[in-house]
Amino acid sequence: MPTRVSAPARVFPASLEQVPPDMRLPYYKDGARYLIDGRVRTWNGPCEEAVSPVCVGDGGSLHRHVLGRYPMMTAAEAREALAAAQRAYDNGCGTWPTMSVADRIRHVEEFLPRVAAVRDEVVRLLMWEIGKTLPDARKEFDRTVDYIRDTIQALKELDRTSSRFAVEQGFVAQIRRSPLGVVLCMGPYNYPLNETFTTLIPALIMGNTVVFKPPKHGVLLHAPLLQAFADSFPPGVVNTVYGAGRVVAGPLMEGGGVQVLAFIGSAQVAALLKHQHPQPNRLRCVLGLEAKNPAVILPDADLDLAVKECTLGALSFNGQRCTAIKIVFVHRSVAPEFCRRLADAVGALSVGMPWEEGVQITPLPEDDKPQWLKKLVDDAAAGGARVLNAGGGTIDQTLYYPAVLYPAQPEMEVCQVEQFGPVLPVVPYDDEQQVVDWAVKSPVGQQASLFGGDARRLSQLIDTLVNQVCRVNINSQCQRGPDVFPFTGRKDSAEGTLSVSDALRVFSIRSLVAAKANEVNEAIVSEIVRGRHSNFLTTDFIF
Ligand code: G3H
């Protein structure tokens, strides 16, 4: 039964029989499989158990439920995966990188129904592996399928523009986008499907070949997709590696065979991976890293709206979103009322298992995360902040009941680190310049949310904050979507811009064929186009 944050009660199932039959996950036998060179193989080497954040009782005590096993590969298998991707790319001469755009699109279109066919399995694994609620797990899956469809449309549009010839200063040219090489894709545990695919799909469709490594939590859910990849793409175009990042990702980078690093995770790991590459100038990086997005509550803010958006923005999926609101600055004049309403809203959140209807707070997948959050809260308490909401900060196994901290100070650890969990520090301020100064000093700069009604006062903040972060939200929470909007960050928040269309650019480079516009060259170009001899030099229109 779900409970309220304000009234913690036992919420974990005492036995598997207490889980509704259609939500149970039998031991997942297919986890120890991998895809290299177009073949899905069974892994016979050492494996690691995938454990759920959901604890289940076994007659006495509660244990993190064991879901299945996944391969713990070594550097040798990682190199094998890389070699397969390199063969498929063949220094840009392979079938995939030289294929026509229309044909590559056809492969991705074939992939779509195969992905859709495993929706229920992937959604259930998402719930059990990372504790995502059923509606959010479905949303992540459907959003990913939409992203693939939108990517196909965006590439068609891009190709339609590129299929024209440019005539300039005595030259005739065709300008297109070409692939870059082998891409290493590493997604995060909070969006293990979506954030892996938002780099993997654009990378693929632009003609690159890919090695991808699923995150530790959210690893099994990729298994049902391996056959879909194998059936949809030529051998070696998509390959998987599993295991500890330092064991498999390091050797991939050190060999210099990776041309693009697409990584969503911590700034520290990104820096490590980048520096392992022997020719960093040849490496393109597409990074989604850390964030400490502030919400600013101005004196004339609609407090009901601000509370609703801050609660959602800070605590959906337990605050485990890079775009989550991770610190609130509230004008001192409205701080007591805002805090009272915020504490009530957080206290009313529903805590429970991912499949329970209306549940909002669920178990956390990262090892010892509740204990780490407790340390942050204890440190803030020692500095004079207190937990405002009843039951906030309670730990029950892998559950951490969300805590609103007030008055927090910018110097406190909880205001400086990315908590990536259900703890929300609220800092009172007197002058907006204090918020701007905080943002200037912050090592990250992704988004901010402003709550207020005074257009002039908002404008002043907008004009300074757009140079500190990359998206300023007015009277609404921070978020990535709609996925056609640019998603990026400054400082240690990101490198490169992702959106449906930007991602196509990030994973490709402009290249052109140009000729002096004279009779001979015009005849050659015409013959190439009319005879459809080239996949690059073509005026074919993709419908
Ligand atoms: O974790 C970062 C995600 O890209 C955030 O996406 O704002 O749609 O939850 P979202």
Coordinates of C-alpha atoms and ligand atoms in Angstrom, one line a residue:
M1 CA 0.0 0.0 0.0
P2 CA 1.4 3.5 -0.8
T3 CA 1.9 5.8 2.1
R4 CA 2.4 9.5 2.6
V5 CA 5.7 11.1 3.2
S6 CA 4.1 12.6 6.3
A7 CA 3.1 9.2 7.7
P8 CA 5.8 6.7 6.9
A9 CA 4.6 3.1 7.0
R10 CA 5.9 -0.3 5.8
V11 CA 5.6 -0.2 2.0
F12 CA 7.8 -3.0 0.6
P13 CA 6.1 -6.3 -0.3
A14 CA 6.5 -8.9 2.4
S15 CA 6.7 -11.6 -0.3
L16 CA 6.6 -11.8 -4.1
E17 CA 2.9 -12.9 -3.9
Q18 CA 2.1 -9.4 -2.7
V19 CA 3.1 -8.0 -6.0
P20 CA 0.2 -8.0 -8.5
P21 CA 0.8 -10.9 -10.8
D22 CA 1.0 -8.8 -14.0
M23 CA 3.7 -6.7 -12.4
R24 CA 5.9 -9.5 -11.2
L25 CA 9.2 -10.1 -13.0
P26 CA 10.4 -13.6 -13.2
Y27 CA 14.2 -14.1 -12.9
Y28 CA 15.4 -12.6 -16.2
K29 CA 17.3 -15.4 -17.9
D30 CA 18.4 -13.5 -21.0
G31 CA 20.6 -10.9 -19.3
A32 CA 23.9 -12.6 -20.0
R33 CA 23.8 -11.9 -23.8
Y34 CA 25.6 -9.4 -25.9
L35 CA 25.8 -8.2 -29.5
I36 CA 29.0 -8.1 -31.5
D37 CA 29.4 -8.1 -35.2
G38 CA 25.7 -8.7 -35.9
R39 CA 25.4 -11.8 -33.7
V40 CA 23.6 -12.0 -30.4
R41 CA 25.8 -14.3 -28.3
T42 CA 25.5 -15.9 -24.9
W43 CA 28.1 -14.8 -22.4
N44 CA 29.8 -17.7 -20.5
G45 CA 32.2 -15.6 -18.5
P46 CA 31.8 -13.9 -15.1
C47 CA 28.5 -12.1 -14.5
E48 CA 27.2 -9.6 -12.0
E49 CA 23.8 -9.8 -10.4
A50 CA 21.3 -7.1 -11.3
V51 CA 19.5 -6.2 -8.1
S52 CA 16.4 -4.1 -7.9
P53 CA 16.0 -1.1 -5.6
V54 CA 12.7 -2.8 -4.6
C55 CA 13.1 -4.9 -1.5
V56 CA 11.0 -8.0 -1.1
G57 CA 10.5 -10.0 2.1
D58 CA 11.4 -13.6 2.4
G59 CA 9.5 -14.6 5.5
G60 CA 11.6 -12.4 7.8
S61 CA 13.9 -9.8 6.5
L62 CA 13.7 -7.6 3.3
H63 CA 16.3 -8.0 0.5
R64 CA 16.9 -6.1 -2.7
H65 CA 15.2 -8.4 -5.2
V66 CA 17.6 -10.2 -7.6
L67 CA 16.5 -9.6 -11.2
G68 CA 19.0 -11.5 -13.3
R69 CA 22.6 -11.4 -14.4
Y70 CA 24.6 -9.4 -16.9
P71 CA 28.1 -9.9 -18.4
M72 CA 31.2 -8.6 -16.7
M73 CA 33.3 -8.3 -19.8
T74 CA 37.0 -7.7 -19.9
A75 CA 39.1 -5.3 -22.0
A76 CA 39.5 -8.1 -24.6
E77 CA 35.7 -8.3 -25.4
A78 CA 35.5 -4.5 -25.4
R79 CA 38.3 -4.4 -28.0
E80 CA 36.5 -7.1 -30.0
A81 CA 33.3 -4.9 -30.0
L82 CA 35.4 -1.9 -31.1
A83 CA 37.1 -3.9 -33.8
A84 CA 33.7 -5.0 -35.2
A85 CA 32.5 -1.4 -35.2
Q86 CA 35.8 -0.3 -37.0
R87 CA 35.4 -3.1 -39.6
A88 CA 31.8 -1.9 -40.3
Y89 CA 33.0 1.7 -40.6
D90 CA 36.1 0.6 -42.6
N91 CA 37.6 4.1 -42.4
G92 CA 34.4 5.5 -44.0
C93 CA 34.5 3.1 -46.8
G94 CA 32.1 0.5 -45.3
T95 CA 28.6 -0.3 -46.6
W96 CA 26.9 1.6 -43.7
P97 CA 28.8 5.0 -43.9
T98 CA 28.6 5.0 -47.7
M99 CA 25.0 3.9 -47.9
S100 CA 22.4 6.4 -49.2
V101 CA 20.5 8.4 -46.6
A102 CA 17.2 6.8 -47.8
D103 CA 18.6 3.3 -47.3
R104 CA 19.8 4.1 -43.8
I105 CA 16.4 5.5 -43.0
R106 CA 14.9 2.3 -44.1
H107 CA 17.0 0.3 -41.7
V108 CA 15.9 2.5 -38.8
E109 CA 12.3 2.2 -39.9
E110 CA 12.7 -1.6 -39.8
F111 CA 14.0 -1.2 -36.3
L112 CA 11.0 0.7 -35.0
P113 CA 8.3 -2.1 -35.0
R114 CA 10.9 -4.5 -33.5
V115 CA 11.4 -2.0 -30.6
A116 CA 7.6 -1.5 -30.2
A117 CA 7.2 -5.3 -29.9
V118 CA 9.2 -5.4 -26.7
R119 CA 7.5 -2.5 -24.9
D120 CA 5.9 -4.4 -22.1
E121 CA 9.1 -6.3 -21.3
V122 CA 11.2 -3.1 -21.3
V123 CA 8.7 -1.1 -19.3
R124 CA 8.6 -3.8 -16.6
L125 CA 12.4 -4.0 -16.5
L126 CA 12.5 -0.2 -16.2
M127 CA 10.3 -0.4 -13.1
W128 CA 12.2 -3.2 -11.4
E129 CA 15.7 -2.1 -12.3
I130 CA 15.6 1.6 -11.5
G131 CA 12.3 2.0 -9.5
K132 CA 10.7 4.2 -12.2
T133 CA 6.9 4.4 -11.7
L134 CA 4.8 2.6 -14.3
P135 CA 3.4 5.7 -16.0
D136 CA 7.0 7.2 -16.1
A137 CA 8.4 4.0 -17.4
R138 CA 5.8 3.9 -20.2
K139 CA 6.5 7.6 -20.9
E140 CA 10.2 6.9 -21.2
F141 CA 9.6 4.1 -23.7
D142 CA 7.0 6.0 -25.8
R143 CA 9.1 9.1 -25.8
T144 CA 12.0 7.1 -27.1
V145 CA 10.0 5.6 -29.9
D146 CA 8.7 9.2 -30.8
Y147 CA 12.3 10.4 -30.7
I148 CA 13.3 7.8 -33.3
R149 CA 10.3 8.7 -35.5
D150 CA 11.1 12.4 -35.2
T151 CA 14.8 11.8 -36.0
I152 CA 13.8 10.1 -39.2
Q153 CA 11.6 13.1 -40.1
A154 CA 14.4 15.5 -39.2
L155 CA 16.9 13.7 -41.4
K156 CA 14.5 13.7 -44.3
E157 CA 14.1 17.4 -44.0
L158 CA 17.9 17.9 -43.7
D159 CA 18.4 15.7 -46.7
R160 CA 15.8 17.6 -48.8
T161 CA 17.7 20.8 -48.2
S162 CA 21.0 19.2 -49.0
S163 CA 19.8 17.6 -52.2
R164 CA 20.0 20.9 -54.0
F165 CA 23.2 22.2 -55.7
A166 CA 24.7 25.5 -54.6
V167 CA 26.0 27.7 -57.4
E168 CA 28.4 30.4 -56.1
Q169 CA 31.2 32.5 -57.5
G170 CA 31.8 30.2 -60.5
F171 CA 31.5 27.0 -58.5
V172 CA 28.8 24.4 -58.4
A173 CA 28.7 22.3 -55.2
Q174 CA 26.6 19.9 -53.2
I175 CA 26.9 20.2 -49.4
R176 CA 25.9 17.4 -47.2
R177 CA 26.7 15.9 -43.8
S178 CA 28.9 12.9 -43.5
P179 CA 29.6 10.5 -40.6
L180 CA 32.5 10.8 -38.2
G181 CA 33.5 7.2 -37.3
V182 CA 33.0 4.9 -34.4
V183 CA 30.9 6.4 -31.6
L184 CA 31.0 5.1 -28.0
C185 CA 27.6 5.7 -26.4
M186 CA 27.2 5.5 -22.6
G187 CA 23.8 6.4 -21.1
P188 CA 22.8 7.2 -17.5
Y189 CA 20.8 5.1 -15.1
N190 CA 18.0 7.6 -14.7
Y191 CA 17.0 7.4 -18.3
P192 CA 18.8 4.2 -19.3
L193 CA 16.7 3.7 -22.5
N194 CA 15.9 7.3 -23.6
E195 CA 19.2 8.9 -23.0
T196 CA 21.1 6.1 -24.6
F197 CA 18.9 6.2 -27.7
T198 CA 19.0 10.0 -28.0
T199 CA 22.6 9.7 -28.9
L200 CA 22.7 6.2 -30.4
I201 CA 20.0 6.7 -33.0
P202 CA 21.2 10.0 -34.4
A203 CA 24.8 8.6 -34.4
L204 CA 23.6 5.5 -36.4
I205 CA 21.3 7.2 -38.8
M206 CA 24.1 9.6 -39.8
G207 CA 26.3 6.7 -40.9
N208 CA 28.5 6.2 -37.8
T209 CA 29.0 2.8 -36.2
V210 CA 28.4 2.3 -32.5
V211 CA 29.6 0.6 -29.4
F212 CA 27.3 1.1 -26.6
K213 CA 27.6 0.4 -22.9
P214 CA 24.4 0.3 -20.8
P215 CA 24.6 1.7 -17.3
K216 CA 24.9 -0.6 -14.3
H217 CA 21.3 0.1 -13.2
G218 CA 19.1 -0.2 -16.2
V219 CA 21.2 -2.8 -18.0
L220 CA 18.9 -5.8 -18.4
L221 CA 16.3 -3.7 -20.2
H222 CA 18.6 -3.5 -23.2
A223 CA 18.6 -7.3 -23.6
P224 CA 15.2 -7.6 -25.4
L225 CA 16.5 -5.1 -27.9
L226 CA 19.6 -6.9 -29.0
Q227 CA 17.9 -9.1 -31.5
A228 CA 16.1 -6.1 -32.9
F229 CA 19.4 -4.4 -33.5
A230 CA 20.9 -7.6 -35.0
D231 CA 17.9 -8.0 -37.4
S232 CA 17.8 -4.3 -38.4
F233 CA 21.4 -3.3 -39.1
P234 CA 24.3 -4.7 -41.0
P235 CA 26.9 -6.6 -38.9
G236 CA 29.1 -4.5 -36.7
V237 CA 27.0 -1.3 -37.0
V238 CA 25.7 -1.7 -33.4
N239 CA 27.8 -3.6 -30.8
T240 CA 27.4 -3.8 -27.0
V241 CA 29.8 -4.0 -24.1
Y242 CA 28.9 -4.6 -20.5
G243 CA 30.9 -4.4 -17.2
A244 CA 32.7 -1.9 -15.1
G245 CA 33.4 1.3 -16.9
R246 CA 37.1 1.4 -15.8
V247 CA 37.6 -2.1 -17.2
V248 CA 35.8 -1.8 -20.5
A249 CA 35.6 1.9 -21.4
G250 CA 39.2 2.8 -20.5
P251 CA 40.7 0.3 -23.1
L252 CA 38.2 1.5 -25.7
M253 CA 39.4 5.1 -25.3
E254 CA 43.1 4.3 -24.9
G255 CA 43.3 2.6 -28.3
G256 CA 42.3 5.9 -30.0
G257 CA 39.7 4.0 -32.2
V258 CA 36.8 6.0 -30.9
Q259 CA 36.0 9.2 -32.8
V260 CA 33.0 10.4 -30.8
L261 CA 32.4 10.0 -27.1
A262 CA 28.6 10.3 -26.3
F263 CA 28.4 10.2 -22.5
I264 CA 25.7 11.2 -20.1
G265 CA 27.0 11.0 -16.5
S266 CA 29.4 12.7 -14.1
A267 CA 31.8 15.4 -15.1
Q268 CA 34.6 13.5 -13.4
V269 CA 34.1 10.3 -15.4
A270 CA 33.8 12.3 -18.6
A271 CA 37.1 14.1 -18.0
L272 CA 38.8 10.8 -17.3
L273 CA 37.5 9.2 -20.5
K274 CA 38.4 12.2 -22.6
H275 CA 41.9 12.2 -21.3
Q276 CA 42.4 8.5 -22.0
H277 CA 42.2 9.2 -25.7
P278 CA 45.7 9.4 -27.2
Q279 CA 44.6 12.0 -29.8
P280 CA 42.2 14.3 -27.9
N281 CA 42.0 16.7 -30.9
R282 CA 40.5 13.9 -33.0
L283 CA 37.8 13.1 -30.4
R284 CA 34.5 14.8 -30.6
C285 CA 32.6 14.8 -27.3
V286 CA 28.8 15.0 -26.8
L287 CA 28.4 15.2 -23.1
G288 CA 25.4 15.6 -20.7
L289 CA 26.9 16.1 -17.2
E290 CA 26.0 17.6 -13.9
A291 CA 23.5 20.4 -13.0
K292 CA 22.4 22.3 -10.0
N293 CA 19.3 24.0 -11.5
P294 CA 17.9 26.8 -9.2
A295 CA 14.3 27.9 -8.9
V296 CA 13.9 31.5 -7.9
I297 CA 10.7 32.6 -6.1
L298 CA 10.2 36.3 -6.5
P299 CA 8.1 38.3 -4.0
D300 CA 5.0 38.5 -6.3
A301 CA 5.1 34.8 -7.4
D302 CA 1.9 32.8 -7.6
L303 CA 2.9 30.6 -4.7
D304 CA 0.5 27.8 -5.5
L305 CA 1.9 27.5 -8.9
A306 CA 5.5 27.8 -7.7
V307 CA 4.9 25.1 -5.1
K308 CA 3.4 22.8 -7.6
E309 CA 6.1 23.2 -10.2
C310 CA 8.9 23.1 -7.6
T311 CA 7.5 19.9 -6.0
L312 CA 7.3 18.3 -9.4
G313 CA 10.5 19.7 -10.7
A314 CA 12.5 18.7 -7.7
L315 CA 11.0 15.4 -6.9
S316 CA 9.6 13.6 -9.9
F317 CA 11.5 10.3 -10.2
N318 CA 12.8 11.1 -6.7
G319 CA 14.9 14.1 -8.0
Q320 CA 17.0 11.7 -10.1
R321 CA 16.9 13.9 -13.2
C322 CA 19.7 16.0 -14.5
T323 CA 17.1 18.7 -15.1
A324 CA 15.6 18.5 -11.6
I325 CA 15.3 21.7 -9.6
K326 CA 18.1 21.1 -7.0
I327 CA 18.0 24.3 -5.0
V328 CA 15.3 26.9 -4.4
F329 CA 16.0 30.6 -3.7
V330 CA 13.0 32.2 -2.1
H331 CA 12.6 36.0 -1.4
R332 CA 12.6 36.4 2.4
S333 CA 9.2 38.3 2.3
V334 CA 7.4 35.2 1.0
A335 CA 9.6 32.5 2.5
P336 CA 7.4 31.5 5.5
E337 CA 4.3 31.1 3.3
F338 CA 6.1 29.4 0.4
C339 CA 7.9 27.0 2.8
R340 CA 4.6 26.1 4.6
R341 CA 2.9 25.2 1.3
L342 CA 5.9 23.4 0.0
A343 CA 6.2 21.3 3.1
D344 CA 2.5 20.4 2.9
A345 CA 2.8 19.5 -0.8
V346 CA 5.8 17.3 -0.2
G347 CA 4.2 15.7 2.8
A348 CA 1.2 14.7 0.7
L349 CA 3.4 12.9 -1.9
S350 CA 2.6 9.2 -2.2
V351 CA 5.5 6.8 -1.4
G352 CA 5.4 3.2 -2.6
M353 CA 6.3 0.6 -5.2
P354 CA 6.7 1.6 -8.8
W355 CA 3.6 -0.2 -10.0
E356 CA 1.2 1.2 -7.4
E357 CA -1.3 3.7 -8.7
G358 CA -0.5 7.3 -8.0
V359 CA 2.8 6.6 -6.4
Q360 CA 5.4 9.4 -6.7
I361 CA 8.3 8.5 -4.5
T362 CA 10.0 5.1 -5.0
P363 CA 13.1 3.1 -3.9
L364 CA 16.5 4.4 -5.0
P365 CA 18.8 2.2 -7.1
E366 CA 22.2 3.5 -6.2
D367 CA 24.0 1.7 -3.4
D368 CA 23.9 3.5 0.0
K369 CA 22.2 6.5 -1.6
P370 CA 19.8 7.1 1.4
Q371 CA 22.8 7.1 3.8
W372 CA 24.6 9.7 1.6
L373 CA 21.5 11.9 1.5
K374 CA 21.2 11.6 5.3
K375 CA 24.8 12.9 5.6
L376 CA 23.9 16.0 3.5
V377 CA 20.8 16.6 5.6
D378 CA 22.7 16.2 8.9
D379 CA 25.4 18.6 7.7
A380 CA 22.7 21.2 6.8
A381 CA 21.0 20.6 10.2
A382 CA 24.3 21.3 11.9
G383 CA 24.4 24.6 10.0
G384 CA 21.0 25.6 11.3
A385 CA 18.6 24.2 8.6
R386 CA 15.8 21.9 9.6
V387 CA 13.6 19.4 7.8
L388 CA 10.2 21.2 7.4
N389 CA 8.0 18.3 6.4
A390 CA 6.9 15.6 8.8
G391 CA 8.5 12.3 8.0
G392 CA 11.0 13.9 5.7
G393 CA 14.4 12.2 5.7
T394 CA 13.1 8.9 7.0
I395 CA 15.0 5.9 5.6
D396 CA 13.4 2.6 5.0
Q397 CA 15.8 0.2 3.2
T398 CA 16.2 1.8 -0.2
L399 CA 13.6 4.4 0.3
Y400 CA 14.4 8.0 1.3
Y401 CA 11.4 10.1 2.3
P402 CA 11.8 13.5 0.6
A403 CA 13.1 16.3 2.8
V404 CA 12.7 20.0 2.4
L405 CA 15.5 21.9 4.2
Y406 CA 15.1 25.5 5.4
P407 CA 16.8 27.9 5.9
A408 CA 19.6 26.5 3.8
Q409 CA 22.8 28.5 3.1
P410 CA 24.7 28.5 -0.2
E411 CA 27.9 27.4 1.6
M412 CA 26.3 24.1 2.8
E413 CA 27.3 20.9 1.0
V414 CA 23.7 20.2 0.0
C415 CA 23.7 23.5 -1.8
Q416 CA 26.9 22.8 -3.6
V417 CA 26.8 19.2 -4.7
E418 CA 24.3 17.6 -7.1
Q419 CA 22.2 15.6 -4.7
F420 CA 20.4 13.7 -7.5
G421 CA 17.8 12.5 -4.9
P422 CA 14.8 13.6 -2.9
V423 CA 16.4 16.4 -0.8
L424 CA 15.5 20.0 -1.5
P425 CA 17.4 22.9 0.1
V426 CA 15.5 26.2 0.2
V427 CA 17.7 29.4 0.6
P428 CA 16.1 32.7 1.6
Y429 CA 17.4 35.8 -0.2
D430 CA 16.9 39.5 0.0
D431 CA 18.2 40.7 -3.4
E432 CA 18.2 38.9 -6.7
Q433 CA 21.8 39.8 -7.2
Q434 CA 22.6 37.1 -4.6
V435 CA 21.1 34.5 -6.9
V436 CA 23.0 35.9 -9.9
D437 CA 26.3 35.8 -7.9
W438 CA 25.6 32.2 -6.9
A439 CA 24.9 31.3 -10.5
V440 CA 28.1 33.0 -11.7
K441 CA 30.2 31.1 -9.1
S442 CA 28.5 27.7 -9.8
P443 CA 30.6 25.2 -11.6
V444 CA 27.6 24.1 -13.7
G445 CA 25.0 25.9 -15.7
Q446 CA 22.2 24.0 -17.3
Q447 CA 18.8 25.6 -16.5
A448 CA 16.9 27.9 -14.1
S449 CA 13.3 28.4 -13.2
L450 CA 11.9 31.9 -12.4
F451 CA 8.6 32.3 -10.6
G452 CA 7.0 35.8 -10.6
G453 CA 4.7 38.1 -12.4
D454 CA 6.6 41.4 -12.7
A455 CA 7.8 41.6 -16.3
R456 CA 10.5 44.1 -15.6
R457 CA 11.9 42.2 -12.6
L458 CA 11.8 39.0 -14.5
S459 CA 13.5 40.5 -17.5
Q460 CA 16.5 41.6 -15.5
L461 CA 17.0 38.1 -14.2
I462 CA 16.4 36.6 -17.7
D463 CA 19.0 38.8 -19.3
T464 CA 21.7 37.8 -16.8
L465 CA 20.8 34.2 -16.3
V466 CA 20.7 33.3 -20.0
N467 CA 24.4 33.9 -19.9
Q468 CA 24.9 31.6 -16.9
V469 CA 22.6 28.7 -18.0
C470 CA 21.2 27.5 -21.3
R471 CA 17.5 27.6 -20.6
V472 CA 15.5 29.9 -18.4
N473 CA 11.9 28.7 -17.6
I474 CA 9.3 31.1 -16.6
N475 CA 6.7 30.0 -14.0
S476 CA 7.5 26.4 -14.9
Q477 CA 9.9 23.7 -13.8
C478 CA 13.2 22.9 -15.5
Q479 CA 12.9 20.1 -18.1
R480 CA 14.5 18.8 -21.3
G481 CA 11.4 18.5 -23.4
P482 CA 9.9 19.1 -25.9
D483 CA 12.7 17.1 -27.5
V484 CA 12.9 19.4 -30.5
F485 CA 14.2 22.2 -28.2
P486 CA 18.0 22.5 -27.8
F487 CA 19.2 20.7 -24.7
T488 CA 22.6 21.8 -23.5
G489 CA 24.5 23.4 -20.7
R490 CA 27.5 25.6 -19.8
K491 CA 30.6 24.9 -17.8
D492 CA 30.6 21.3 -16.4
S493 CA 26.9 20.7 -17.4
A494 CA 27.4 19.7 -21.1
E495 CA 29.4 19.7 -24.2
G496 CA 27.5 19.9 -27.5
T497 CA 23.8 20.5 -28.0
L498 CA 21.2 17.8 -28.3
S499 CA 17.7 18.1 -29.8
V500 CA 16.2 16.0 -32.5
S501 CA 17.8 18.1 -35.3
D502 CA 20.9 19.3 -33.4
A503 CA 21.9 15.7 -32.7
L504 CA 22.1 14.9 -36.4
R505 CA 24.6 17.7 -36.7
V506 CA 26.6 16.7 -33.6
F507 CA 27.2 13.2 -35.0
S508 CA 28.2 14.4 -38.4
I509 CA 30.5 16.8 -40.3
R510 CA 29.7 18.9 -43.3
S511 CA 31.4 17.8 -46.4
L512 CA 30.9 18.9 -50.0
V513 CA 31.7 18.1 -53.5
A514 CA 32.6 21.2 -55.5
A515 CA 33.6 21.8 -59.1
K516 CA 34.4 24.9 -61.2
A517 CA 31.2 25.5 -63.2
N518 CA 32.4 24.8 -66.7
E519 CA 31.0 22.7 -69.5
V520 CA 33.1 19.6 -68.8
N521 CA 32.4 19.5 -65.1
E522 CA 28.7 20.3 -65.5
A523 CA 28.4 17.4 -67.9
I524 CA 30.2 15.0 -65.4
V525 CA 28.0 16.1 -62.5
S526 CA 24.9 15.8 -64.6
E527 CA 25.8 12.3 -65.7
I528 CA 26.6 11.3 -62.1
V529 CA 23.2 12.6 -60.9
R530 CA 21.2 11.4 -63.9
G531 CA 22.8 7.9 -63.8
R532 CA 22.4 7.8 -60.0
H533 CA 26.0 6.7 -59.8
S534 CA 26.7 8.3 -56.4
N535 CA 25.0 8.1 -53.0
F536 CA 26.5 11.5 -52.0
L537 CA 26.1 13.5 -55.2
T538 CA 22.4 13.0 -55.8
T539 CA 19.3 15.1 -56.1
D540 CA 17.0 12.3 -55.0
F541 CA 14.2 13.6 -52.9
I542 CA 13.2 11.6 -49.9
F543 CA 9.5 11.7 -49.3
Ligands
G3H1 O1 18.3 13.5 -16.7 C1 18.2 14.3 -17.6 C2 17.0 14.2 -18.6 O2 17.4 14.5 -19.9 C3 15.9 15.0 -18.2 O3 14.9 14.9 -19.0 O4 13.6 16.9 -18.1 O5 12.5 15.3 -19.6 O6 13.1 14.6 -17.3 P1 13.4 15.5 -18.5

